[in-house]
Amino acid sequence: MDVLPFLSKYALNMRASCFPVLTARRRKHATTDLEILMLGDSHGWGQGAPGYDVIFPAYSSHMAVPYNKGFFAKLREHLLNKYAIYPSAVIPDLDDLAEDSPPLIRGNYQIVRESIVEPVAAAGFYASHGEDRTAVKHLGDLAATDRFTDCLYAIVPEENGRGGAWCCVDMKAHATKAYIGVLAGRCGGRLEIFFREKGTGNRRNTGGYLYPQAEGYPRVTRLHQGQHVAVEAPEVEIGSTSVVLDTYRPDGDEEIVYCIDYGQKQIGRFCLSYGGAHPDAVGFEHSQVAAFGQARPALRIRGIVFDGCDVRNFSMGGHTVGQWLGDGTASFNDPSYPHMDELLRFVRFTPTLAVIQAPIVNEYLRQTPIDVLKSNLRALIEKLSRHLNPEGGRKTDILLFTTVGDKSVIFENAPSATIGYEEYFQAVQDFSVSNGYGFIDFERYFRENVSAQLLDYEFLYDDDIHPGPYANEFIGKMLAETIDLIM
């Protein structure tokens, strides 16, 4: 089925003006700092999807299995592939030292552990190992992925100060920006960043011969609460062949995330090199780098993130919108918990787009008053748009949609609770219309096709309330084509 006839009948607000953030990005050809969040309940994390085989309580009913093929998993895969989002960050881990572990980065360095220095100015880039484990338990395996941790690459020069103090990443895909996490401090050296040209070994500010340097680039900023702040000399020197960052700080350790913007996509051998030290710098002393001998100034690198783009599914099984916010009501699976506050700790920028599967089944089971549902949706979207957005105002585009309701109530004439499913579906539609948000009514599409005897409703379900493989495939396909339209 072509997406345009489908949207013309079952969607509302499919206009560029209803997606101002994506429209502005498209017209500016912006491809970086993209945050797409997916929110839903167990429908959203794929219960009943193709290949689903999880038996509870062997696995947490709170989050998607890592191999799920639900509609959000299909949408995420589509977006990662179509928009060539950089596949992974370069984050050190002591497990990387295992003999059978393929290196993410090559060169002369040690991986050591040093605690993250709080507070951090770019919080969404960091996750301690403790936070990582908690977030996976609460939010799923995508929560703290590709975040800087308490491991770092220590790049220490040889005793004579020459040779060997560098490392490189052979980039897996094109990227415009490189975010480099640095632990600056009294032992900090000068960090020189460049591309190594194949065949000659020359240093360049571009990935190679086919990548002419854009006028006015590279540019260097540091991240402060999701905002780019200009960096000037002497902290940064932008030369004809490299960028040099001074990581010496006389007042002690500081976590910094630098962004080098090359103005257009690059690919090549991306190198980090020790380029000397401040005359007042002290030696880096650490038990795990004793092999370097006498303590010398060093580079301490938390990792590298290319382009800063994320597409993640944070659906939470058995929750209402109020329970996503931690409204004091226990979910069907967990005590009350401020899930959105925890989730946003791992979001680097103000979300660009939130794709929200309205958790109608849970709202129906809880018999949430209609005005409370709308109020909770309003609070949820306000929280998303306010994240790392000190000036306020709308900064996040919204796409809401419905899925199937309880089979026995919708199709088998079981008695309804006081507030019926149709009232909840209508409430989400009304909320979208009044606020200018995109809306797709998959539930009405399925129900009308069953009424027209074009579809056996049993094909829609995995059990009484969860969409089966066909419904997951259809919703995933239409969501992908819809976002292709608006993005």
Tab-separated table of C-alpha atoms in Angstrom:
chain	number	residue	atom	x	y	z
A	1	MET	CA	0.000	0.000	0.000
A	2	ASP	CA	1.342	3.435	-0.931
A	3	VAL	CA	1.789	5.670	2.075
A	4	LEU	CA	0.086	8.793	0.664
A	5	PRO	CA	-3.439	7.333	0.215
A	6	PHE	CA	-3.095	5.715	3.638
A	7	LEU	CA	-2.076	8.991	5.301
A	8	SER	CA	-4.791	10.942	3.505
A	9	LYS	CA	-7.421	8.825	5.246
A	10	TYR	CA	-5.845	7.776	8.558
A	11	ALA	CA	-3.439	10.590	9.445
A	12	LEU	CA	-3.709	14.244	10.457
A	13	ASN	CA	-1.316	17.205	10.364
A	14	MET	CA	1.003	15.686	7.777
A	15	ARG	CA	2.274	19.119	6.739
A	16	ALA	CA	5.750	20.589	6.905
A	17	SER	CA	4.453	23.333	9.195
A	18	CYS	CA	3.559	20.669	11.788
A	19	PHE	CA	7.163	19.439	11.785
A	20	PRO	CA	9.119	22.706	11.967
A	21	VAL	CA	12.293	21.232	13.463
A	22	LEU	CA	12.704	18.519	10.820
A	23	THR	CA	11.745	20.976	8.072
A	24	ALA	CA	14.399	23.478	9.164
A	25	ARG	CA	17.037	20.731	9.392
A	26	ARG	CA	16.166	19.444	5.933
A	27	ARG	CA	16.433	22.896	4.366
A	28	LYS	CA	19.773	23.539	6.083
A	29	HIS	CA	21.048	20.057	5.114
A	30	ALA	CA	21.728	19.370	8.794
A	31	THR	CA	22.836	15.776	9.371
A	32	THR	CA	24.335	15.929	12.881
A	33	ASP	CA	23.134	16.291	16.495
A	34	LEU	CA	20.016	14.274	15.641
A	35	GLU	CA	18.064	12.783	18.567
A	36	ILE	CA	15.070	10.602	17.688
A	37	LEU	CA	13.239	9.077	20.648
A	38	MET	CA	10.614	6.344	20.438
A	39	LEU	CA	8.195	5.955	23.332
A	40	GLY	CA	5.503	3.343	23.847
A	41	ASP	CA	4.475	0.384	25.956
A	42	SER	CA	5.011	-3.350	25.321
A	43	HIS	CA	3.536	-2.821	21.840
A	44	GLY	CA	6.373	-0.378	21.214
A	45	TRP	CA	9.086	-2.760	22.264
A	46	GLY	CA	7.759	-5.523	20.048
A	47	GLN	CA	5.898	-8.154	22.048
A	48	GLY	CA	4.368	-10.447	19.414
A	49	ALA	CA	6.652	-9.264	16.593
A	50	PRO	CA	8.198	-11.673	14.052
A	51	GLY	CA	10.549	-14.094	15.775
A	52	TYR	CA	9.389	-13.129	19.261
A	53	ASP	CA	10.007	-16.027	21.665
A	54	VAL	CA	10.393	-14.521	25.135
A	55	ILE	CA	8.699	-16.232	28.081
A	56	PHE	CA	8.321	-14.131	31.217
A	57	PRO	CA	9.611	-13.905	33.892
A	58	ALA	CA	12.804	-15.192	32.272
A	59	TYR	CA	13.247	-11.717	30.801
A	60	SER	CA	12.226	-8.315	32.144
A	61	SER	CA	8.726	-7.359	31.022
A	62	HIS	CA	9.831	-3.744	31.213
A	63	MET	CA	11.808	-3.479	27.981
A	64	ALA	CA	12.411	-4.857	24.525
A	65	VAL	CA	14.563	-7.898	23.956
A	66	PRO	CA	17.705	-6.814	22.081
A	67	TYR	CA	16.793	-8.856	18.991
A	68	ASN	CA	13.157	-7.759	18.769
A	69	LYS	CA	11.657	-7.034	15.336
A	70	GLY	CA	8.732	-4.872	16.419
A	71	PHE	CA	7.630	-1.770	14.567
A	72	PHE	CA	10.032	0.531	16.446
A	73	ALA	CA	12.951	-1.837	15.842
A	74	LYS	CA	12.115	-1.843	12.128
A	75	LEU	CA	11.854	1.949	12.117
A	76	ARG	CA	15.184	2.341	13.904
A	77	GLU	CA	16.916	-0.020	11.475
A	78	HIS	CA	15.429	1.893	8.545
A	79	LEU	CA	16.607	5.276	9.831
A	80	LEU	CA	20.109	4.080	10.695
A	81	ASN	CA	20.547	2.642	7.213
A	82	LYS	CA	18.818	5.284	5.092
A	83	TYR	CA	20.500	8.249	6.729
A	84	ALA	CA	23.861	6.473	7.119
A	85	ILE	CA	24.044	7.313	10.822
A	86	TYR	CA	27.535	6.552	12.119
A	87	PRO	CA	27.310	2.998	13.496
A	88	SER	CA	29.199	3.249	16.785
A	89	ALA	CA	31.293	5.449	19.012
A	90	VAL	CA	34.908	4.744	19.944
A	91	ILE	CA	34.673	4.210	23.701
A	92	PRO	CA	37.495	2.572	25.689
A	93	ASP	CA	36.748	-0.458	27.804
A	94	LEU	CA	39.169	-2.659	29.690
A	95	ASP	CA	37.608	-5.644	27.914
A	96	ASP	CA	39.159	-4.245	24.722
A	97	LEU	CA	42.506	-5.536	25.978
A	98	ALA	CA	41.422	-9.150	25.501
A	99	GLU	CA	43.399	-10.926	22.803
A	100	ASP	CA	40.312	-11.819	20.765
A	101	SER	CA	38.814	-8.299	20.916
A	102	PRO	CA	39.042	-6.344	17.630
A	103	PRO	CA	40.575	-2.912	18.314
A	104	LEU	CA	38.373	0.144	17.813
A	105	ILE	CA	41.435	2.336	17.766
A	106	ARG	CA	45.071	1.597	16.993
A	107	GLY	CA	48.274	3.158	18.271
A	108	ASN	CA	50.312	3.721	21.386
A	109	TYR	CA	48.012	4.081	24.379
A	110	GLN	CA	46.903	2.425	27.595
A	111	ILE	CA	43.293	1.937	28.672
A	112	VAL	CA	42.999	3.004	32.315
A	113	ARG	CA	40.160	3.718	34.707
A	114	GLU	CA	39.652	7.190	36.201
A	115	SER	CA	36.414	8.347	37.760
A	116	ILE	CA	34.305	10.860	35.869
A	117	VAL	CA	34.838	14.318	37.373
A	118	GLU	CA	31.498	15.820	38.356
A	119	PRO	CA	29.732	17.962	37.382
A	120	VAL	CA	30.043	17.404	33.649
A	121	ALA	CA	29.096	20.151	31.198
A	122	ALA	CA	27.817	17.734	28.530
A	123	ALA	CA	25.910	15.274	30.692
A	124	GLY	CA	24.242	13.334	27.856
A	125	PHE	CA	27.649	12.148	26.649
A	126	TYR	CA	28.504	10.337	29.904
A	127	ALA	CA	27.360	7.249	31.799
A	128	SER	CA	29.296	5.701	34.648
A	129	HIS	CA	29.341	1.909	34.823
A	130	GLY	CA	26.847	2.055	37.704
A	131	GLU	CA	24.487	4.271	35.701
A	132	ASP	CA	24.936	1.996	32.717
A	133	ARG	CA	23.761	-1.089	34.610
A	134	THR	CA	20.823	0.748	36.195
A	135	ALA	CA	19.720	2.269	32.898
A	136	VAL	CA	19.805	-1.071	31.133
A	137	LYS	CA	17.629	-2.524	33.886
A	138	HIS	CA	15.141	0.352	33.719
A	139	LEU	CA	15.268	1.528	30.113
A	140	GLY	CA	16.731	-1.192	27.922
A	141	ASP	CA	19.968	-1.985	26.151
A	142	LEU	CA	20.044	1.256	24.113
A	143	ALA	CA	20.076	3.600	27.128
A	144	ALA	CA	23.749	4.115	27.909
A	145	THR	CA	25.190	2.784	24.658
A	146	ASP	CA	28.082	4.846	23.244
A	147	ARG	CA	28.467	7.032	26.353
A	148	PHE	CA	31.778	8.010	27.906
A	149	THR	CA	32.536	6.026	31.056
A	150	ASP	CA	35.254	5.975	33.704
A	151	CYS	CA	37.633	4.314	31.251
A	152	LEU	CA	39.917	6.420	29.088
A	153	TYR	CA	42.727	6.207	26.571
A	154	ALA	CA	45.971	7.482	28.134
A	155	ILE	CA	48.404	8.670	25.463
A	156	VAL	CA	51.793	9.319	27.038
A	157	PRO	CA	54.936	10.408	25.115
A	158	GLU	CA	58.191	8.522	25.250
A	159	GLU	CA	60.911	9.747	27.575
A	160	ASN	CA	62.506	11.905	24.888
A	161	GLY	CA	59.104	13.397	24.018
A	162	ARG	CA	59.190	12.117	20.465
A	163	GLY	CA	57.434	9.339	18.571
A	164	GLY	CA	54.786	6.831	19.431
A	165	ALA	CA	52.370	9.127	21.280
A	166	TRP	CA	49.433	8.904	18.894
A	167	CYS	CA	46.546	6.691	17.863
A	168	CYS	CA	44.084	6.527	14.993
A	169	VAL	CA	40.586	5.401	14.009
A	170	ASP	CA	39.845	4.058	10.551
A	171	MET	CA	36.383	5.535	10.178
A	172	LYS	CA	33.556	3.112	9.335
A	173	ALA	CA	31.362	5.699	7.619
A	174	HIS	CA	31.212	9.348	6.626
A	175	ALA	CA	30.769	11.955	9.368
A	176	THR	CA	30.783	15.750	9.566
A	177	LYS	CA	31.548	16.249	13.251
A	178	ALA	CA	33.880	14.559	15.692
A	179	TYR	CA	33.037	14.833	19.384
A	180	ILE	CA	36.074	14.116	21.553
A	181	GLY	CA	35.719	13.600	25.289
A	182	VAL	CA	38.795	14.873	27.133
A	183	LEU	CA	39.777	14.763	30.779
A	184	ALA	CA	41.764	17.984	30.979
A	185	GLY	CA	43.905	18.851	33.988
A	186	ARG	CA	47.301	19.805	35.347
A	187	CYS	CA	48.898	16.859	33.537
A	188	GLY	CA	47.194	17.658	30.217
A	189	GLY	CA	49.166	17.843	26.999
A	190	ARG	CA	48.414	19.399	23.631
A	191	LEU	CA	46.055	17.219	21.589
A	192	GLU	CA	46.642	17.409	17.849
A	193	ILE	CA	43.848	16.102	15.610
A	194	PHE	CA	44.165	15.441	11.893
A	195	PHE	CA	43.459	13.020	9.052
A	196	ARG	CA	46.383	10.913	7.809
A	197	GLU	CA	46.400	10.845	4.010
A	198	LYS	CA	46.690	7.392	2.489
A	199	GLY	CA	49.818	6.736	0.481
A	200	THR	CA	51.743	9.780	1.706
A	201	GLY	CA	51.147	9.894	5.455
A	202	ASN	CA	50.616	13.650	5.197
A	203	ARG	CA	48.459	15.389	7.759
A	204	ARG	CA	45.289	17.063	6.518
A	205	ASN	CA	42.177	18.797	7.822
A	206	THR	CA	40.082	16.705	5.444
A	207	GLY	CA	39.642	13.003	4.881
A	208	GLY	CA	41.448	12.928	1.539
A	209	TYR	CA	41.923	14.304	-1.946
A	210	LEU	CA	38.204	14.089	-2.828
A	211	TYR	CA	37.265	16.210	0.197
A	212	PRO	CA	38.210	19.862	-0.393
A	213	GLN	CA	38.322	21.876	2.792
A	214	ALA	CA	35.118	23.900	3.272
A	215	GLU	CA	35.672	27.623	3.663
A	216	GLY	CA	35.696	28.659	7.298
A	217	TYR	CA	36.185	25.097	8.540
A	218	PRO	CA	37.116	23.248	10.665
A	219	ARG	CA	35.373	24.954	13.558
A	220	VAL	CA	35.800	24.003	17.196
A	221	THR	CA	33.240	24.274	19.977
A	222	ARG	CA	32.814	22.733	23.377
A	223	LEU	CA	29.500	21.309	24.565
A	224	HIS	CA	27.695	22.900	27.485
A	225	GLN	CA	24.282	21.418	28.346
A	226	GLY	CA	23.511	20.545	24.742
A	227	GLN	CA	24.687	23.891	23.350
A	228	HIS	CA	27.767	24.571	21.216
A	229	VAL	CA	30.045	27.201	22.792
A	230	ALA	CA	32.835	28.726	20.708
A	231	VAL	CA	36.431	27.906	21.709
A	232	GLU	CA	39.176	30.416	21.044
A	233	ALA	CA	42.970	30.640	21.254
A	234	PRO	CA	45.029	29.697	23.167
A	235	GLU	CA	42.749	26.765	24.045
A	236	VAL	CA	42.507	25.890	20.369
A	237	GLU	CA	44.748	26.430	17.363
A	238	ILE	CA	43.382	25.709	13.907
A	239	GLY	CA	46.231	25.209	11.495
A	240	SER	CA	46.414	24.383	7.811
A	241	THR	CA	46.793	20.659	8.468
A	242	SER	CA	45.491	20.015	11.981
A	243	VAL	CA	43.538	21.212	15.002
A	244	VAL	CA	45.368	21.493	18.326
A	245	LEU	CA	43.561	21.540	21.675
A	246	ASP	CA	45.381	22.456	24.883
A	247	THR	CA	44.168	20.075	27.605
A	248	TYR	CA	46.246	21.687	30.385
A	249	ARG	CA	44.134	23.151	33.206
A	250	PRO	CA	46.028	24.756	36.116
A	251	ASP	CA	43.067	24.467	38.514
A	252	GLY	CA	42.592	20.711	38.288
A	253	ASP	CA	40.683	18.092	36.350
A	254	GLU	CA	37.728	18.974	34.111
A	255	GLU	CA	35.626	16.850	31.770
A	256	ILE	CA	35.277	18.537	28.357
A	257	VAL	CA	33.541	17.426	25.188
A	258	TYR	CA	35.022	19.202	22.178
A	259	CYS	CA	33.316	19.235	18.793
A	260	ILE	CA	35.319	19.601	15.590
A	261	ASP	CA	32.981	20.515	12.742
A	262	TYR	CA	34.512	19.877	9.302
A	263	GLY	CA	31.614	21.497	7.446
A	264	GLN	CA	30.875	18.459	5.288
A	265	LYS	CA	31.097	14.702	5.597
A	266	GLN	CA	34.563	13.164	5.838
A	267	ILE	CA	35.942	9.651	5.964
A	268	GLY	CA	39.491	8.490	6.478
A	269	ARG	CA	42.119	7.735	9.104
A	270	PHE	CA	41.268	10.036	12.003
A	271	CYS	CA	44.280	10.628	14.262
A	272	LEU	CA	44.919	11.907	17.783
A	273	SER	CA	48.510	12.843	18.605
A	274	TYR	CA	50.473	14.218	21.524
A	275	GLY	CA	51.748	17.635	20.460
A	276	GLY	CA	53.771	18.807	23.469
A	277	ALA	CA	52.868	20.150	26.891
A	278	HIS	CA	52.420	23.394	28.781
A	279	PRO	CA	55.624	24.344	30.657
A	280	ASP	CA	53.778	24.113	33.986
A	281	ALA	CA	52.196	20.725	33.285
A	282	VAL	CA	52.872	17.969	35.820
A	283	GLY	CA	53.397	14.280	35.112
A	284	PHE	CA	50.490	11.863	34.773
A	285	GLU	CA	50.795	9.313	37.546
A	286	HIS	CA	48.712	6.162	37.361
A	287	SER	CA	49.441	2.599	38.435
A	288	GLN	CA	48.226	1.222	35.098
A	289	VAL	CA	50.718	3.315	33.109
A	290	ALA	CA	53.748	2.534	35.224
A	291	ALA	CA	55.256	0.857	32.181
A	292	PHE	CA	55.876	4.312	30.725
A	293	GLY	CA	58.450	4.941	33.410
A	294	GLN	CA	58.852	8.471	34.766
A	295	ALA	CA	55.564	10.394	34.916
A	296	ARG	CA	55.098	12.805	32.013
A	297	PRO	CA	52.242	15.012	30.787
A	298	ALA	CA	49.661	13.010	28.883
A	299	LEU	CA	46.454	13.046	26.878
A	300	ARG	CA	43.436	11.490	28.592
A	301	ILE	CA	40.713	10.724	26.059
A	302	ARG	CA	37.251	9.460	27.097
A	303	GLY	CA	36.389	8.537	23.521
A	304	ILE	CA	35.156	9.761	20.149
A	305	VAL	CA	31.570	10.147	18.952
A	306	PHE	CA	31.042	10.911	15.271
A	307	ASP	CA	28.125	13.231	14.388
A	308	GLY	CA	26.272	12.821	17.706
A	309	CYS	CA	23.174	11.147	16.208
A	310	ASP	CA	20.962	8.693	18.108
A	311	VAL	CA	17.790	6.763	17.263
A	312	ARG	CA	16.557	4.865	20.322
A	313	ASN	CA	13.507	2.991	21.516
A	314	PHE	CA	12.615	3.683	25.150
A	315	SER	CA	9.239	1.926	25.266
A	316	MET	CA	8.224	0.697	28.722
A	317	GLY	CA	5.935	-2.285	29.156
A	318	GLY	CA	2.831	-1.899	31.288
A	319	HIS	CA	3.023	1.894	31.671
A	320	THR	CA	0.670	4.790	31.164
A	321	VAL	CA	1.947	8.220	30.123
A	322	GLY	CA	1.687	9.329	33.746
A	323	GLN	CA	3.856	6.405	34.811
A	324	TRP	CA	6.500	7.388	32.239
A	325	LEU	CA	6.600	10.686	34.127
A	326	GLY	CA	6.623	9.034	37.568
A	327	ASP	CA	3.247	10.370	38.687
A	328	GLY	CA	3.199	8.288	41.880
A	329	THR	CA	1.155	5.441	40.421
A	330	ALA	CA	2.807	2.029	40.245
A	331	SER	CA	2.896	0.537	36.767
A	332	PHE	CA	1.783	-3.019	36.070
A	333	ASN	CA	5.427	-4.056	36.362
A	334	ASP	CA	7.243	-1.542	38.580
A	335	PRO	CA	6.865	0.912	41.443
A	336	SER	CA	6.449	4.566	40.508
A	337	TYR	CA	9.684	5.928	39.091
A	338	PRO	CA	10.617	9.110	37.150
A	339	HIS	CA	11.529	7.216	33.982
A	340	MET	CA	11.617	10.293	31.735
A	341	ASP	CA	14.058	12.110	34.005
A	342	GLU	CA	16.340	9.081	33.993
A	343	LEU	CA	15.981	8.633	30.250
A	344	LEU	CA	16.853	12.249	29.448
A	345	ARG	CA	20.155	11.973	31.327
A	346	PHE	CA	21.346	9.928	28.342
A	347	VAL	CA	20.060	12.305	25.633
A	348	ARG	CA	22.827	14.587	24.343
A	349	PHE	CA	20.677	17.253	22.680
A	350	THR	CA	17.109	18.507	22.739
A	351	PRO	CA	15.152	15.680	21.062
A	352	THR	CA	14.620	16.396	17.365
A	353	LEU	CA	11.659	14.041	16.944
A	354	ALA	CA	9.622	11.990	19.394
A	355	VAL	CA	7.589	9.128	17.897
A	356	ILE	CA	5.019	8.196	20.540
A	357	GLN	CA	2.832	5.102	20.522
A	358	ALA	CA	-0.048	6.118	22.766
A	359	PRO	CA	-0.258	3.428	25.497
A	360	ILE	CA	-4.039	3.170	25.237
A	361	VAL	CA	-4.329	-0.383	26.604
A	362	ASN	CA	-2.711	0.711	29.867
A	363	GLU	CA	-4.745	3.916	30.025
A	364	TYR	CA	-7.913	1.823	29.536
A	365	LEU	CA	-6.932	-0.718	32.193
A	366	ARG	CA	-6.137	2.102	34.627
A	367	GLN	CA	-9.257	4.020	33.546
A	368	THR	CA	-7.237	7.222	33.360
A	369	PRO	CA	-9.606	10.202	33.140
A	370	ILE	CA	-9.489	11.738	29.658
A	371	ASP	CA	-8.434	15.160	30.904
A	372	VAL	CA	-5.614	13.549	32.905
A	373	LEU	CA	-4.388	11.648	29.826
A	374	LYS	CA	-4.251	14.888	27.837
A	375	SER	CA	-2.558	16.701	30.707
A	376	ASN	CA	0.045	13.930	30.972
A	377	LEU	CA	0.727	14.015	27.236
A	378	ARG	CA	1.176	17.769	27.484
A	379	ALA	CA	3.624	17.409	30.382
A	380	LEU	CA	5.531	14.667	28.578
A	381	ILE	CA	6.012	16.694	25.412
A	382	GLU	CA	6.898	19.822	27.375
A	383	LYS	CA	9.588	17.866	29.232
A	384	LEU	CA	11.045	16.569	25.969
A	385	SER	CA	11.086	19.990	24.344
A	386	ARG	CA	12.548	21.689	27.430
A	387	HIS	CA	15.436	19.236	27.686
A	388	LEU	CA	18.702	21.189	27.166
A	389	ASN	CA	16.594	24.030	25.788
A	390	PRO	CA	17.151	26.977	28.146
A	391	GLU	CA	15.348	29.465	25.906
A	392	GLY	CA	12.137	27.433	25.940
A	393	GLY	CA	9.706	27.255	23.062
A	394	ARG	CA	8.919	24.297	20.849
A	395	LYS	CA	12.074	22.435	19.863
A	396	THR	CA	10.847	18.848	19.412
A	397	ASP	CA	8.637	17.549	16.610
A	398	ILE	CA	5.963	15.043	17.638
A	399	LEU	CA	4.353	12.100	15.837
A	400	LEU	CA	1.659	10.263	17.827
A	401	PHE	CA	-0.057	7.058	16.716
A	402	THR	CA	-2.404	4.324	17.897
A	403	THR	CA	-2.129	0.536	17.871
A	404	VAL	CA	-4.652	-2.222	18.567
A	405	GLY	CA	-6.831	-2.380	21.693
A	406	ASP	CA	-8.079	-5.404	23.632
A	407	LYS	CA	-9.335	-7.998	21.125
A	408	SER	CA	-12.272	-9.144	23.267
A	409	VAL	CA	-13.576	-5.594	23.742
A	410	ILE	CA	-12.896	-4.261	20.241
A	411	PHE	CA	-13.985	-7.276	18.192
A	412	GLU	CA	-15.746	-9.846	20.408
A	413	ASN	CA	-18.372	-7.718	22.172
A	414	ALA	CA	-16.923	-8.115	25.652
A	415	PRO	CA	-18.336	-5.497	28.053
A	416	SER	CA	-16.395	-2.252	28.143
A	417	ALA	CA	-15.151	-0.408	31.194
A	418	THR	CA	-16.737	2.956	31.963
A	419	ILE	CA	-14.331	4.912	29.765
A	420	GLY	CA	-14.198	3.026	26.490
A	421	TYR	CA	-11.353	2.434	24.101
A	422	GLU	CA	-12.956	4.701	21.498
A	423	GLU	CA	-12.822	7.609	23.958
A	424	TYR	CA	-9.100	7.157	24.500
A	425	PHE	CA	-8.361	6.896	20.790
A	426	GLN	CA	-10.430	10.020	20.151
A	427	ALA	CA	-8.687	11.855	22.993
A	428	VAL	CA	-5.242	11.271	21.460
A	429	GLN	CA	-6.514	12.442	18.075
A	430	ASP	CA	-8.094	15.566	19.586
A	431	PHE	CA	-4.910	16.320	21.512
A	432	SER	CA	-2.843	16.043	18.312
A	433	VAL	CA	-5.206	18.272	16.342
A	434	SER	CA	-5.372	20.997	18.986
A	435	ASN	CA	-1.585	21.134	19.343
A	436	GLY	CA	-0.576	20.716	15.701
A	437	TYR	CA	1.158	17.362	16.176
A	438	GLY	CA	1.312	14.604	13.584
A	439	PHE	CA	-1.092	11.738	14.205
A	440	ILE	CA	-1.674	8.313	12.606
A	441	ASP	CA	-4.666	6.155	13.552
A	442	PHE	CA	-3.527	2.593	12.840
A	443	GLU	CA	-6.261	1.234	15.095
A	444	ARG	CA	-8.995	2.728	12.916
A	445	TYR	CA	-7.324	1.357	9.770
A	446	PHE	CA	-7.264	-2.172	11.172
A	447	ARG	CA	-10.799	-1.955	12.576
A	448	GLU	CA	-12.293	-0.649	9.324
A	449	ASN	CA	-10.616	-3.395	7.303
A	450	VAL	CA	-12.013	-6.003	9.681
A	451	SER	CA	-15.494	-4.430	9.389
A	452	ALA	CA	-15.205	-4.544	5.579
A	453	GLN	CA	-14.327	-8.255	5.862
A	454	LEU	CA	-10.967	-7.623	4.204
A	455	LEU	CA	-9.048	-8.808	7.255
A	456	ASP	CA	-9.530	-11.482	9.906
A	457	TYR	CA	-8.903	-9.712	13.218
A	458	GLU	CA	-7.123	-12.804	14.524
A	459	PHE	CA	-4.247	-11.925	12.182
A	460	LEU	CA	-3.754	-8.679	14.092
A	461	TYR	CA	-2.968	-10.243	17.456
A	462	ASP	CA	-0.274	-12.234	19.197
A	463	ASP	CA	-2.545	-12.631	22.228
A	464	ASP	CA	-5.559	-10.659	23.448
A	465	ILE	CA	-3.856	-7.254	23.510
A	466	HIS	CA	-0.502	-7.334	21.694
A	467	PRO	CA	-0.071	-6.828	17.938
A	468	GLY	CA	1.165	-9.907	16.108
A	469	PRO	CA	3.736	-10.127	13.308
A	470	TYR	CA	1.471	-8.730	10.574
A	471	ALA	CA	0.450	-5.648	12.577
A	472	ASN	CA	4.057	-4.999	13.609
A	473	GLU	CA	5.256	-5.279	10.017
A	474	PHE	CA	2.536	-2.968	8.701
A	475	ILE	CA	2.986	-0.304	11.379
A	476	GLY	CA	6.782	-0.407	10.996
A	477	LYS	CA	6.563	0.000	7.218
A	478	MET	CA	4.122	2.907	7.388
A	479	LEU	CA	6.062	4.669	10.145
A	480	ALA	CA	9.246	4.416	8.074
A	481	GLU	CA	7.581	5.842	4.977
A	482	THR	CA	5.882	8.576	6.997
A	483	ILE	CA	9.138	9.724	8.546
A	484	ASP	CA	10.777	9.624	5.121
A	485	LEU	CA	8.076	12.107	4.076
A	486	ILE	CA	8.478	14.519	6.985
A	487	MET	CA	12.237	14.188	7.463
